[in-house]
Coordinates of C-alpha atoms and ligand atoms in Angstrom, one line a residue:
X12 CA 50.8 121.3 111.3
X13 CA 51.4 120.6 107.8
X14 CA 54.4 118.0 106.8
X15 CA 56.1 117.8 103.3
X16 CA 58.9 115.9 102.0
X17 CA 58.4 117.2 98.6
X18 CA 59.8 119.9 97.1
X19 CA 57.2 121.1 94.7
X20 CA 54.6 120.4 97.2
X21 CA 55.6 122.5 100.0
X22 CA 56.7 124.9 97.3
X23 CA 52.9 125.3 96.2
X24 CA 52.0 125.6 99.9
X25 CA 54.3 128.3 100.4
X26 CA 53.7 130.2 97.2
X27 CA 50.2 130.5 97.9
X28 CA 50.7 132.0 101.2
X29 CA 52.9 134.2 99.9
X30 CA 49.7 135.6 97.1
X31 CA 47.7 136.0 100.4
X32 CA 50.6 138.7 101.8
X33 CA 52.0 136.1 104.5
X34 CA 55.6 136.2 105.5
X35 CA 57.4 133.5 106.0
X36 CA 60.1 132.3 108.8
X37 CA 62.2 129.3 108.7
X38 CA 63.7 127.4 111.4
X39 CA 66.3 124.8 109.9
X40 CA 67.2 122.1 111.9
X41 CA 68.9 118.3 111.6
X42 CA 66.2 117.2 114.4
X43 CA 66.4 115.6 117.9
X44 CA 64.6 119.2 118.7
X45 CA 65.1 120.7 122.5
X46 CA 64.2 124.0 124.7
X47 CA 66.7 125.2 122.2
X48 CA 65.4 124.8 119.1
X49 CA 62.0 125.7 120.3
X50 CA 63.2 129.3 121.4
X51 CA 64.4 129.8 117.4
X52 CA 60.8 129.0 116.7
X53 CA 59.0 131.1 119.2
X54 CA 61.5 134.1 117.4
X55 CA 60.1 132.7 113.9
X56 CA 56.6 133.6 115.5
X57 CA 57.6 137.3 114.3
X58 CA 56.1 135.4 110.7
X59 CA 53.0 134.9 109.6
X60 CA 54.2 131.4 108.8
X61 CA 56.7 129.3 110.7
X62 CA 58.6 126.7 108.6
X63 CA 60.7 124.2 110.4
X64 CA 62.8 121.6 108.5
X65 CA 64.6 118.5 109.7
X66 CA 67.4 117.0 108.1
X67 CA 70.5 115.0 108.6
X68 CA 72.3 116.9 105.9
X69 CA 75.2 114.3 105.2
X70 CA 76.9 116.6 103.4
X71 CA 78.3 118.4 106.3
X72 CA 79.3 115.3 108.2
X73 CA 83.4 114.8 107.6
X74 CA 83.3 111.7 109.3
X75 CA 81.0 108.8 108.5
X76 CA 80.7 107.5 112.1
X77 CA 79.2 111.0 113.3
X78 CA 76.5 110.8 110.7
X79 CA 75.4 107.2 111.6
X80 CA 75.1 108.7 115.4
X81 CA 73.5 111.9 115.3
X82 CA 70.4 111.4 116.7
X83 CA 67.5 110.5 115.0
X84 CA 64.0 111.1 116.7
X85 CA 61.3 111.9 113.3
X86 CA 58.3 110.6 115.5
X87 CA 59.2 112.5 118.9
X88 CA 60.1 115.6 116.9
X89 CA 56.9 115.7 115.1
X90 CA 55.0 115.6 118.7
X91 CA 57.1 118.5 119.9
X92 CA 56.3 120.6 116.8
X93 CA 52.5 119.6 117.1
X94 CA 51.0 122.9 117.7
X95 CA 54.3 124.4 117.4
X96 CA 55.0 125.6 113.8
X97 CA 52.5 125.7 110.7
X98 CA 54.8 123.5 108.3
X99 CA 57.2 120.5 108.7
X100 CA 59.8 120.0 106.1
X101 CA 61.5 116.5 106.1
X102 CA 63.2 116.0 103.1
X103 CA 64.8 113.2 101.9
X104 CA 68.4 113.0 101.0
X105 CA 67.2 111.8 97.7
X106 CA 65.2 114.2 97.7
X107 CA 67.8 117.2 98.8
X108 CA 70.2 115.4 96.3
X109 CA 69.3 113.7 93.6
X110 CA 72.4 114.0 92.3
X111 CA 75.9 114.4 94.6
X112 CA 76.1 118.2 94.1
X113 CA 78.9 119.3 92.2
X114 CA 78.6 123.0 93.4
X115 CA 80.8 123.7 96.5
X116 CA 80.5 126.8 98.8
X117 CA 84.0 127.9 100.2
X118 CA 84.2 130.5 102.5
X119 CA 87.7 131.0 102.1
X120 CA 89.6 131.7 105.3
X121 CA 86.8 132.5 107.8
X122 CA 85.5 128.9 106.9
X123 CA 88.9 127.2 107.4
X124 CA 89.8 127.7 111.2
X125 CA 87.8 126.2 114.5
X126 CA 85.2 124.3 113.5
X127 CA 86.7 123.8 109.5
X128 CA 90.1 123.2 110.5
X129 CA 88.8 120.2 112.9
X130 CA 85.8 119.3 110.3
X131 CA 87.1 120.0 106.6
X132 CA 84.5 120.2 104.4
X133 CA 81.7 120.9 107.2
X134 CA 81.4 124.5 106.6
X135 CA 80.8 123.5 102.2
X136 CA 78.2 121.3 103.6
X137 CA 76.1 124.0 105.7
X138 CA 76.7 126.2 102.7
X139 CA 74.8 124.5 100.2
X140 CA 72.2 123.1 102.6
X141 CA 71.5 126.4 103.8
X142 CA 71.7 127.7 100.5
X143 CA 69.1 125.3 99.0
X144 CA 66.4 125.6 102.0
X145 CA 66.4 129.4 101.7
X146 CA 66.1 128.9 97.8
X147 CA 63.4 126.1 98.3
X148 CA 61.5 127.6 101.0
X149 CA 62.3 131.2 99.7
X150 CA 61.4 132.9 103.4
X151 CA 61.6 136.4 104.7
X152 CA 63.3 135.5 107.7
X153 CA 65.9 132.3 108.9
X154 CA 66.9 131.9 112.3
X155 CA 69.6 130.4 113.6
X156 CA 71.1 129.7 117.1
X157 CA 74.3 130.9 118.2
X158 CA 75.2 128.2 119.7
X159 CA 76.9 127.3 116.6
X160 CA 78.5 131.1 116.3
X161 CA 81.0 130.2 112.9
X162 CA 78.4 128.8 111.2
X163 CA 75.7 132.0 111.9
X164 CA 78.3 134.3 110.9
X165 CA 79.9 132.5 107.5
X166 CA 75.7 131.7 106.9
X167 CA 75.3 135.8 107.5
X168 CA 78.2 136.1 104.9
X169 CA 77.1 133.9 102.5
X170 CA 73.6 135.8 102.0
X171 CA 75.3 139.4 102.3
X172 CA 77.6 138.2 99.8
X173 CA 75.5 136.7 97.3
X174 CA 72.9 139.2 97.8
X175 CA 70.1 136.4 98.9
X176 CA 67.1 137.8 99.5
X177 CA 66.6 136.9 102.8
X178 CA 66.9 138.4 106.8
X179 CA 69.1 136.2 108.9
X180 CA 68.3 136.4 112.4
X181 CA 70.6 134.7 115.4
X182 CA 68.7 133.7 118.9
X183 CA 70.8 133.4 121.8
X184 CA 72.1 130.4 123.1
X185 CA 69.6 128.0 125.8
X186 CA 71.3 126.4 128.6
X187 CA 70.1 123.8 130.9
X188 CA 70.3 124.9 134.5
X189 CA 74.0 123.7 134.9
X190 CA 75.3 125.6 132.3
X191 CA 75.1 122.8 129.9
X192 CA 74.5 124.6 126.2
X193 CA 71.4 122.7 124.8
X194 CA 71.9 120.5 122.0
X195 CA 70.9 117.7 120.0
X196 CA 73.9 115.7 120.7
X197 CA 73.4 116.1 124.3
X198 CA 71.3 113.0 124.2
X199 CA 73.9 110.6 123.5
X200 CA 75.8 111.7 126.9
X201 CA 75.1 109.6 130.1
X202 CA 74.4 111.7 133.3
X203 CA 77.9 111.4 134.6
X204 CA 78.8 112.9 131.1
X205 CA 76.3 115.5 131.3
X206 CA 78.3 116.5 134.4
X207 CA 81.5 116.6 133.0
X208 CA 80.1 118.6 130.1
X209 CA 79.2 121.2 132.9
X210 CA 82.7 121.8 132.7
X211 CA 82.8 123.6 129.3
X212 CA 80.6 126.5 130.2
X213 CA 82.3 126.9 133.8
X214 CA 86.0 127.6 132.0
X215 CA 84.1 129.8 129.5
X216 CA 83.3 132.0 132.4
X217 CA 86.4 132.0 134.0
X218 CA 87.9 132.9 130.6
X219 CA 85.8 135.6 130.6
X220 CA 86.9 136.8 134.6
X221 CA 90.2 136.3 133.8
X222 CA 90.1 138.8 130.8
X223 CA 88.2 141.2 133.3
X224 CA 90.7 140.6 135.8
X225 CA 93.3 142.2 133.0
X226 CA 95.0 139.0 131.9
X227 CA 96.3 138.7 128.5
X228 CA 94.9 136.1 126.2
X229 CA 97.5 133.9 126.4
X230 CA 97.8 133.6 130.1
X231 CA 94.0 133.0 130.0
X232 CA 94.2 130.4 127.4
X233 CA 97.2 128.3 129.4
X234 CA 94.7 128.4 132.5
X235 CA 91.9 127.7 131.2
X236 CA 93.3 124.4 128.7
X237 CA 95.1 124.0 132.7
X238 CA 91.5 124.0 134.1
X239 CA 89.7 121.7 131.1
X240 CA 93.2 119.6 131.3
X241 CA 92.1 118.8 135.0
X242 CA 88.9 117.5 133.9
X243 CA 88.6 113.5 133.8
X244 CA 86.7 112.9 130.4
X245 CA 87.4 116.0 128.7
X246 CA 88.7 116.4 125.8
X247 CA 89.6 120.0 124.3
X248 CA 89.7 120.5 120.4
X249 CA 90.3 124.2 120.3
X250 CA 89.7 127.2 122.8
X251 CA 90.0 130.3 120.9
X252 CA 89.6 134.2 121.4
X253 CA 87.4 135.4 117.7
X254 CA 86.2 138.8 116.6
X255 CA 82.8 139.1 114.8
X256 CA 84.6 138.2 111.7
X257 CA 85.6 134.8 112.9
X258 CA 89.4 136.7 113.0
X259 CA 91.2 134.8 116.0
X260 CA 92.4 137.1 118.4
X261 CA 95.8 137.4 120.2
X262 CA 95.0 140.2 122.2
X263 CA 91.9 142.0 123.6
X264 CA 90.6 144.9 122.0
X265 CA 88.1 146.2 124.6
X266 CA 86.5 147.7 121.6
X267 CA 85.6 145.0 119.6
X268 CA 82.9 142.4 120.4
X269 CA 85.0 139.1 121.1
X270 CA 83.3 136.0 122.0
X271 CA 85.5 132.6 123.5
X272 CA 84.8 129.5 121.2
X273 CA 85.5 125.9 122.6
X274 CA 85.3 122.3 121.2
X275 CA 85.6 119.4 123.2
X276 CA 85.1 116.2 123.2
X277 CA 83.0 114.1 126.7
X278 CA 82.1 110.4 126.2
X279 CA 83.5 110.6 122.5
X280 CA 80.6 113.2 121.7
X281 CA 81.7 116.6 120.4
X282 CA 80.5 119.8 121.8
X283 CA 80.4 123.3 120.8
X284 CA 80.0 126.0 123.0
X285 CA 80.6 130.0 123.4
X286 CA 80.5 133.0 125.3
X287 CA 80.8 136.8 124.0
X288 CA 83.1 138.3 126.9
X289 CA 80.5 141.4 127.1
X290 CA 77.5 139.1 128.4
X291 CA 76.6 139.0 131.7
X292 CA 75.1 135.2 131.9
Ligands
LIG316 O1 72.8 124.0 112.9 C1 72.3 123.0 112.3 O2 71.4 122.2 112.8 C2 72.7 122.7 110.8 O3 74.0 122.9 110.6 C3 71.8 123.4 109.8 C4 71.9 124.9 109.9 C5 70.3 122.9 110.0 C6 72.2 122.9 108.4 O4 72.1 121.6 108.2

Protein backbone atom coordinates (compact mmCIF):
# COMPACT_ATOMS: atom_id res chain seq x y z
CA UNK A 1 0.00 0.00 0.00
CA UNK A 2 1.17 3.25 -0.95
CA UNK A 3 0.53 6.43 1.62
CA UNK A 4 0.45 10.12 0.59
CA UNK A 5 -0.32 13.24 2.33
CA UNK A 6 0.64 15.29 -0.53
CA UNK A 7 -1.37 16.53 -3.04
CA UNK A 8 0.92 16.67 -6.03
CA UNK A 9 2.51 13.48 -4.99
CA UNK A 10 -0.37 11.23 -5.08
CA UNK A 11 -1.47 13.30 -7.98
CA UNK A 12 1.73 12.01 -10.00
CA UNK A 13 0.92 8.45 -8.73
CA UNK A 14 -2.43 8.53 -10.01
CA UNK A 15 -1.75 10.27 -13.24
CA UNK A 16 0.59 7.78 -14.21
CA UNK A 17 -1.71 4.97 -13.66
CA UNK A 18 -4.11 6.53 -15.43
CA UNK A 19 -1.38 6.68 -18.97
CA UNK A 20 -1.17 2.85 -18.21
CA UNK A 21 -5.26 2.54 -18.87
CA UNK A 22 -6.04 1.85 -14.98
CA UNK A 23 -9.21 2.99 -13.55
CA UNK A 24 -9.51 4.31 -10.54
CA UNK A 25 -12.00 3.83 -7.35
CA UNK A 26 -12.05 5.90 -4.28
CA UNK A 27 -13.24 5.09 -0.93
CA UNK A 28 -13.46 8.45 1.23
CA UNK A 29 -13.48 8.04 4.69
CA UNK A 30 -12.88 10.26 8.15
CA UNK A 31 -11.12 6.89 9.57
CA UNK A 32 -11.74 4.68 12.70
CA UNK A 33 -12.38 2.04 9.62
CA UNK A 34 -14.91 -1.10 10.37
CA UNK A 35 -16.59 -4.27 8.45
CA UNK A 36 -18.33 -1.29 7.05
CA UNK A 37 -15.93 0.62 5.49
CA UNK A 38 -14.23 -2.44 4.29
CA UNK A 39 -17.34 -3.66 2.20
CA UNK A 40 -17.13 0.03 0.30
CA UNK A 41 -13.65 -1.17 -0.57
CA UNK A 42 -14.19 -4.62 -1.59
CA UNK A 43 -16.99 -2.75 -4.12
CA UNK A 44 -13.95 -0.34 -5.15
CA UNK A 45 -12.26 -3.69 -6.18
CA UNK A 46 -14.42 -3.26 -9.46
CA UNK A 47 -11.07 -0.69 -10.12
CA UNK A 48 -7.99 -1.32 -11.16
CA UNK A 49 -6.94 0.92 -8.39
CA UNK A 50 -8.44 1.36 -5.01
CA UNK A 51 -7.87 4.81 -3.31
CA UNK A 52 -8.86 5.20 0.21
CA UNK A 53 -8.56 8.55 2.01
CA UNK A 54 -8.89 9.47 5.74
CA UNK A 55 -9.72 12.64 6.98
CA UNK A 56 -11.34 14.42 9.83
CA UNK A 57 -12.81 17.00 7.49
CA UNK A 58 -13.47 19.87 10.19
CA UNK A 59 -15.42 21.58 7.92
CA UNK A 60 -18.35 19.50 8.34
CA UNK A 61 -18.30 19.41 12.09
CA UNK A 62 -21.03 22.20 13.42
CA UNK A 63 -19.99 21.72 16.77
CA UNK A 64 -16.42 21.90 18.02
CA UNK A 65 -16.75 19.25 20.78
CA UNK A 66 -17.76 16.52 18.06
CA UNK A 67 -14.62 17.21 16.12
CA UNK A 68 -12.34 16.91 19.16
CA UNK A 69 -14.17 13.26 19.75
CA UNK A 70 -14.50 11.65 16.61
CA UNK A 71 -12.27 8.92 16.75
CA UNK A 72 -8.99 9.01 15.71
CA UNK A 73 -7.08 5.62 14.98
CA UNK A 74 -4.19 6.65 11.95
CA UNK A 75 -1.91 3.67 13.15
CA UNK A 76 -4.85 0.93 13.52
CA UNK A 77 -6.42 2.12 10.31
CA UNK A 78 -3.31 1.78 8.32
CA UNK A 79 -3.00 -2.02 9.61
CA UNK A 80 -6.52 -2.70 8.42
CA UNK A 81 -5.93 -1.26 5.03
CA UNK A 82 -2.52 -3.25 4.76
CA UNK A 83 -3.13 -5.46 1.95
CA UNK A 84 -6.44 -3.83 1.57
CA UNK A 85 -6.37 -0.98 -0.89
CA UNK A 86 -3.34 0.19 -3.32
CA UNK A 87 -3.20 3.92 -2.02
CA UNK A 88 -3.72 5.74 1.31
CA UNK A 89 -4.59 9.27 1.27
CA UNK A 90 -4.15 11.23 4.61
CA UNK A 91 -4.17 14.58 4.08
CA UNK A 92 -3.56 17.24 6.31
CA UNK A 93 -6.02 19.93 7.15
CA UNK A 94 -3.30 22.29 6.05
CA UNK A 95 -2.91 20.47 3.54
CA UNK A 96 -6.86 20.19 2.43
CA UNK A 97 -7.02 23.95 3.40
CA UNK A 98 -4.49 26.13 3.20
CA UNK A 99 -6.62 28.73 3.19
CA UNK A 100 -10.36 28.64 5.09
CA UNK A 101 -12.27 28.15 1.76
CA UNK A 102 -14.34 30.82 0.84
CA UNK A 103 -16.39 28.63 -1.67
CA UNK A 104 -19.55 27.14 -0.08
CA UNK A 105 -21.77 24.32 -1.54
CA UNK A 106 -25.55 24.78 -0.68
CA UNK A 107 -27.78 22.32 -1.61
CA UNK A 108 -30.70 24.36 -1.19
CA UNK A 109 -33.68 22.62 0.40
CA UNK A 110 -32.76 18.99 0.10
CA UNK A 111 -29.57 19.96 2.21
CA UNK A 112 -31.53 21.87 4.87
CA UNK A 113 -33.83 19.19 6.61
CA UNK A 114 -32.71 15.92 8.83
CA UNK A 115 -29.31 15.82 9.11
CA UNK A 116 -28.84 20.01 8.02
CA UNK A 117 -31.56 21.15 10.08
CA UNK A 118 -29.92 19.43 13.23
CA UNK A 119 -26.16 20.09 11.87
CA UNK A 120 -26.25 23.60 9.87
CA UNK A 121 -23.54 23.89 7.77
CA UNK A 122 -22.67 19.95 7.80
CA UNK A 123 -23.99 19.25 4.38
CA UNK A 124 -21.53 22.67 2.89
CA UNK A 125 -18.78 20.82 4.55
CA UNK A 126 -19.32 17.26 2.80
CA UNK A 127 -19.81 19.35 -0.36
CA UNK A 128 -16.57 20.77 -0.69
CA UNK A 129 -14.64 17.89 0.80
CA UNK A 130 -16.16 15.62 -1.53
CA UNK A 131 -15.84 17.97 -4.19
CA UNK A 132 -12.08 18.43 -3.73
CA UNK A 133 -11.12 14.56 -3.31
CA UNK A 134 -13.00 13.75 -6.54
CA UNK A 135 -11.08 16.81 -8.13
CA UNK A 136 -7.72 15.74 -6.49
CA UNK A 137 -7.95 12.16 -6.95
CA UNK A 138 -9.99 12.57 -10.25
CA UNK A 139 -11.44 8.67 -10.06
CA UNK A 140 -13.80 6.81 -12.20
CA UNK A 141 -15.67 5.58 -9.53
CA UNK A 142 -16.62 6.88 -5.55
CA UNK A 143 -18.41 4.86 -3.24
CA UNK A 144 -20.23 5.66 -0.51
CA UNK A 145 -22.23 3.90 2.21
CA UNK A 146 -25.74 4.38 2.70
CA UNK A 147 -25.70 4.42 5.96
CA UNK A 148 -25.43 8.08 5.72
CA UNK A 149 -28.53 8.14 2.88
CA UNK A 150 -28.75 12.41 2.76
CA UNK A 151 -25.40 12.77 2.27
CA UNK A 152 -25.20 9.82 -0.86
CA UNK A 153 -28.08 11.39 -2.36
CA UNK A 154 -27.20 15.45 -2.09
CA UNK A 155 -23.27 13.91 -3.10
CA UNK A 156 -25.22 12.08 -6.27
CA UNK A 157 -26.77 15.61 -6.89
CA UNK A 158 -23.91 17.58 -6.60
CA UNK A 159 -21.98 15.51 -9.39
CA UNK A 160 -25.20 15.17 -11.67
CA UNK A 161 -25.56 18.77 -11.31
CA UNK A 162 -22.28 20.06 -11.94
CA UNK A 163 -21.69 17.55 -14.45
CA UNK A 164 -18.41 15.92 -12.50
CA UNK A 165 -17.02 13.45 -14.24
CA UNK A 166 -17.32 10.85 -12.12
CA UNK A 167 -19.74 7.35 -11.25
CA UNK A 168 -21.08 7.46 -7.74
CA UNK A 169 -21.77 4.25 -6.36
CA UNK A 170 -23.78 3.57 -2.86
CA UNK A 171 -23.05 0.08 -0.93
CA UNK A 172 -25.56 -1.02 1.44
CA UNK A 173 -25.46 -0.52 4.93
CA UNK A 174 -23.29 -3.35 7.40
CA UNK A 175 -24.80 -4.24 10.64
CA UNK A 176 -23.34 -5.95 13.54
CA UNK A 177 -25.34 -9.00 14.42
CA UNK A 178 -27.78 -7.00 16.77
CA UNK A 179 -28.77 -4.79 14.33
CA UNK A 180 -26.43 -2.19 15.36
CA UNK A 181 -25.53 -0.11 11.93
CA UNK A 182 -21.70 -0.13 11.81
CA UNK A 183 -19.94 2.99 12.40
CA UNK A 184 -17.02 4.79 13.35
CA UNK A 185 -18.70 6.44 16.26
CA UNK A 186 -19.69 3.20 17.58
CA UNK A 187 -16.45 3.03 19.37
CA UNK A 188 -17.03 5.63 21.76
CA UNK A 189 -20.29 3.65 23.10
CA UNK A 190 -19.79 1.36 26.23
CA UNK A 191 -21.49 -2.18 25.89
CA UNK A 192 -24.50 -1.24 27.83
CA UNK A 193 -24.73 1.64 25.14
CA UNK A 194 -24.21 -0.63 22.34
CA UNK A 195 -27.38 -2.33 23.68
CA UNK A 196 -29.41 0.49 23.87
CA UNK A 197 -28.28 1.50 20.34
CA UNK A 198 -29.87 -1.98 19.33
CA UNK A 199 -32.86 -0.06 19.83
CA UNK A 200 -32.64 2.12 16.78
CA UNK A 201 -32.79 -0.56 14.17
CA UNK A 202 -35.50 -2.60 16.11
CA UNK A 203 -38.16 0.57 15.80
CA UNK A 204 -36.98 0.96 12.18
CA UNK A 205 -38.43 -2.38 11.64
CA UNK A 206 -41.40 -2.00 13.30
CA UNK A 207 -41.82 1.25 11.32
CA UNK A 208 -41.57 -0.61 8.54
CA UNK A 209 -44.39 -3.55 9.86
CA UNK A 210 -46.51 -1.01 10.82
CA UNK A 211 -46.64 0.65 7.25
CA UNK A 212 -47.22 -3.05 5.94
CA UNK A 213 -49.76 -3.56 8.48
CA UNK A 214 -51.63 -0.38 6.56
CA UNK A 215 -51.00 2.31 9.20
CA UNK A 216 -50.61 5.81 8.11
CA UNK A 217 -47.44 7.59 8.73
CA UNK A 218 -48.46 9.46 11.39
CA UNK A 219 -49.81 6.79 13.51
CA UNK A 220 -46.44 4.98 12.84
CA UNK A 221 -44.41 7.82 13.72
CA UNK A 222 -46.44 8.49 17.39
CA UNK A 223 -45.58 4.60 18.04
CA UNK A 224 -42.52 4.41 17.12
CA UNK A 225 -41.12 8.04 19.00
CA UNK A 226 -43.77 5.94 21.79
CA UNK A 227 -41.37 2.87 21.47
CA UNK A 228 -37.80 5.01 21.34
CA UNK A 229 -39.53 7.31 24.15
CA UNK A 230 -39.59 4.01 26.28
CA UNK A 231 -36.00 3.48 25.87
CA UNK A 232 -33.69 4.58 28.96
CA UNK A 233 -30.72 6.35 27.18
CA UNK A 234 -32.21 7.22 24.02
CA UNK A 235 -32.42 10.13 22.72
CA UNK A 236 -34.46 10.83 19.33
CA UNK A 237 -33.43 13.85 16.99
CA UNK A 238 -35.69 13.21 14.11
CA UNK A 239 -37.63 10.04 12.76
CA UNK A 240 -38.75 10.80 9.34
CA UNK A 241 -40.58 9.19 6.30
CA UNK A 242 -38.15 10.58 2.84
CA UNK A 243 -38.53 9.80 -0.83
CA UNK A 244 -35.37 9.32 -3.02
CA UNK A 245 -35.27 12.99 -3.29
CA UNK A 246 -34.77 13.59 0.40
CA UNK A 247 -38.80 14.97 0.03
CA UNK A 248 -40.30 14.13 3.63
CA UNK A 249 -43.24 12.20 3.26
CA UNK A 250 -46.70 12.56 5.00
CA UNK A 251 -48.22 9.71 3.46
CA UNK A 252 -47.16 6.39 1.67
CA UNK A 253 -47.05 6.18 -1.86
CA UNK A 254 -46.62 2.43 -2.34
CA UNK A 255 -45.06 3.51 -5.59
CA UNK A 256 -42.22 5.42 -4.63
CA UNK A 257 -39.12 4.04 -2.93
CA UNK A 258 -39.37 5.48 0.73
CA UNK A 259 -36.77 4.77 3.25
CA UNK A 260 -37.30 5.69 7.36
CA UNK A 261 -34.43 8.02 8.55
CA UNK A 262 -33.59 8.28 12.46
CA UNK A 263 -31.18 10.31 14.61
CA UNK A 264 -30.59 9.71 18.04
CA UNK A 265 -28.62 10.28 20.48
CA UNK A 266 -27.11 7.04 23.27
CA UNK A 267 -24.38 7.95 25.78
CA UNK A 268 -24.22 11.64 24.21
CA UNK A 269 -23.02 10.00 20.83
CA UNK A 270 -25.15 10.64 17.80
CA UNK A 271 -26.32 7.99 15.51
CA UNK A 272 -27.64 7.71 12.11
CA UNK A 273 -29.53 4.99 10.86
CA UNK A 274 -32.11 3.90 7.97
CA UNK A 275 -34.20 1.46 6.45
CA UNK A 276 -35.97 1.59 2.78
CA UNK A 277 -39.54 0.08 3.68
CA UNK A 278 -39.10 -2.26 0.44
CA UNK A 279 -35.98 -4.29 2.05
CA UNK A 280 -36.44 -7.36 3.50
CA UNK A 281 -33.37 -7.32 6.26
O1 LIG B 1 -19.17 9.79 5.33
C1 LIG B 1 -18.05 10.24 5.68
O2 LIG B 1 -17.25 9.56 6.30
C2 LIG B 1 -17.71 11.68 5.35
O3 LIG B 1 -18.82 12.50 5.41
C3 LIG B 1 -17.00 11.83 3.99
C4 LIG B 1 -17.89 11.40 2.85
C5 LIG B 1 -15.71 11.00 4.00
C6 LIG B 1 -16.61 13.30 3.77
O4 LIG B 1 -15.79 13.77 4.77
Amino acid sequence: MRIYDNLTEIQGYLNQRKRSGDSIGLVPTMGALHEGHMSLINAARACDVVVVSIFVNPLQFNMAEDLKKYPRQLAKDKEFLKDRCDVLFVPTVNEMYKDAPKVSIDFGSLGSILEGEFRPGHFNGVGVVVAKLINIIQPDTAYFGLKDLQQFLLIRQMVTELSMPVNIVGCPIIRESTGLAMSSRNVRLSDAGRVIATEIFKGLQMARQLVKNNCTISETKSQILGFYRSVKGLEVEYFEFVDDSMIIQSKIDHQANIAVCVAAYVEGVRLIDNLYLRSEN
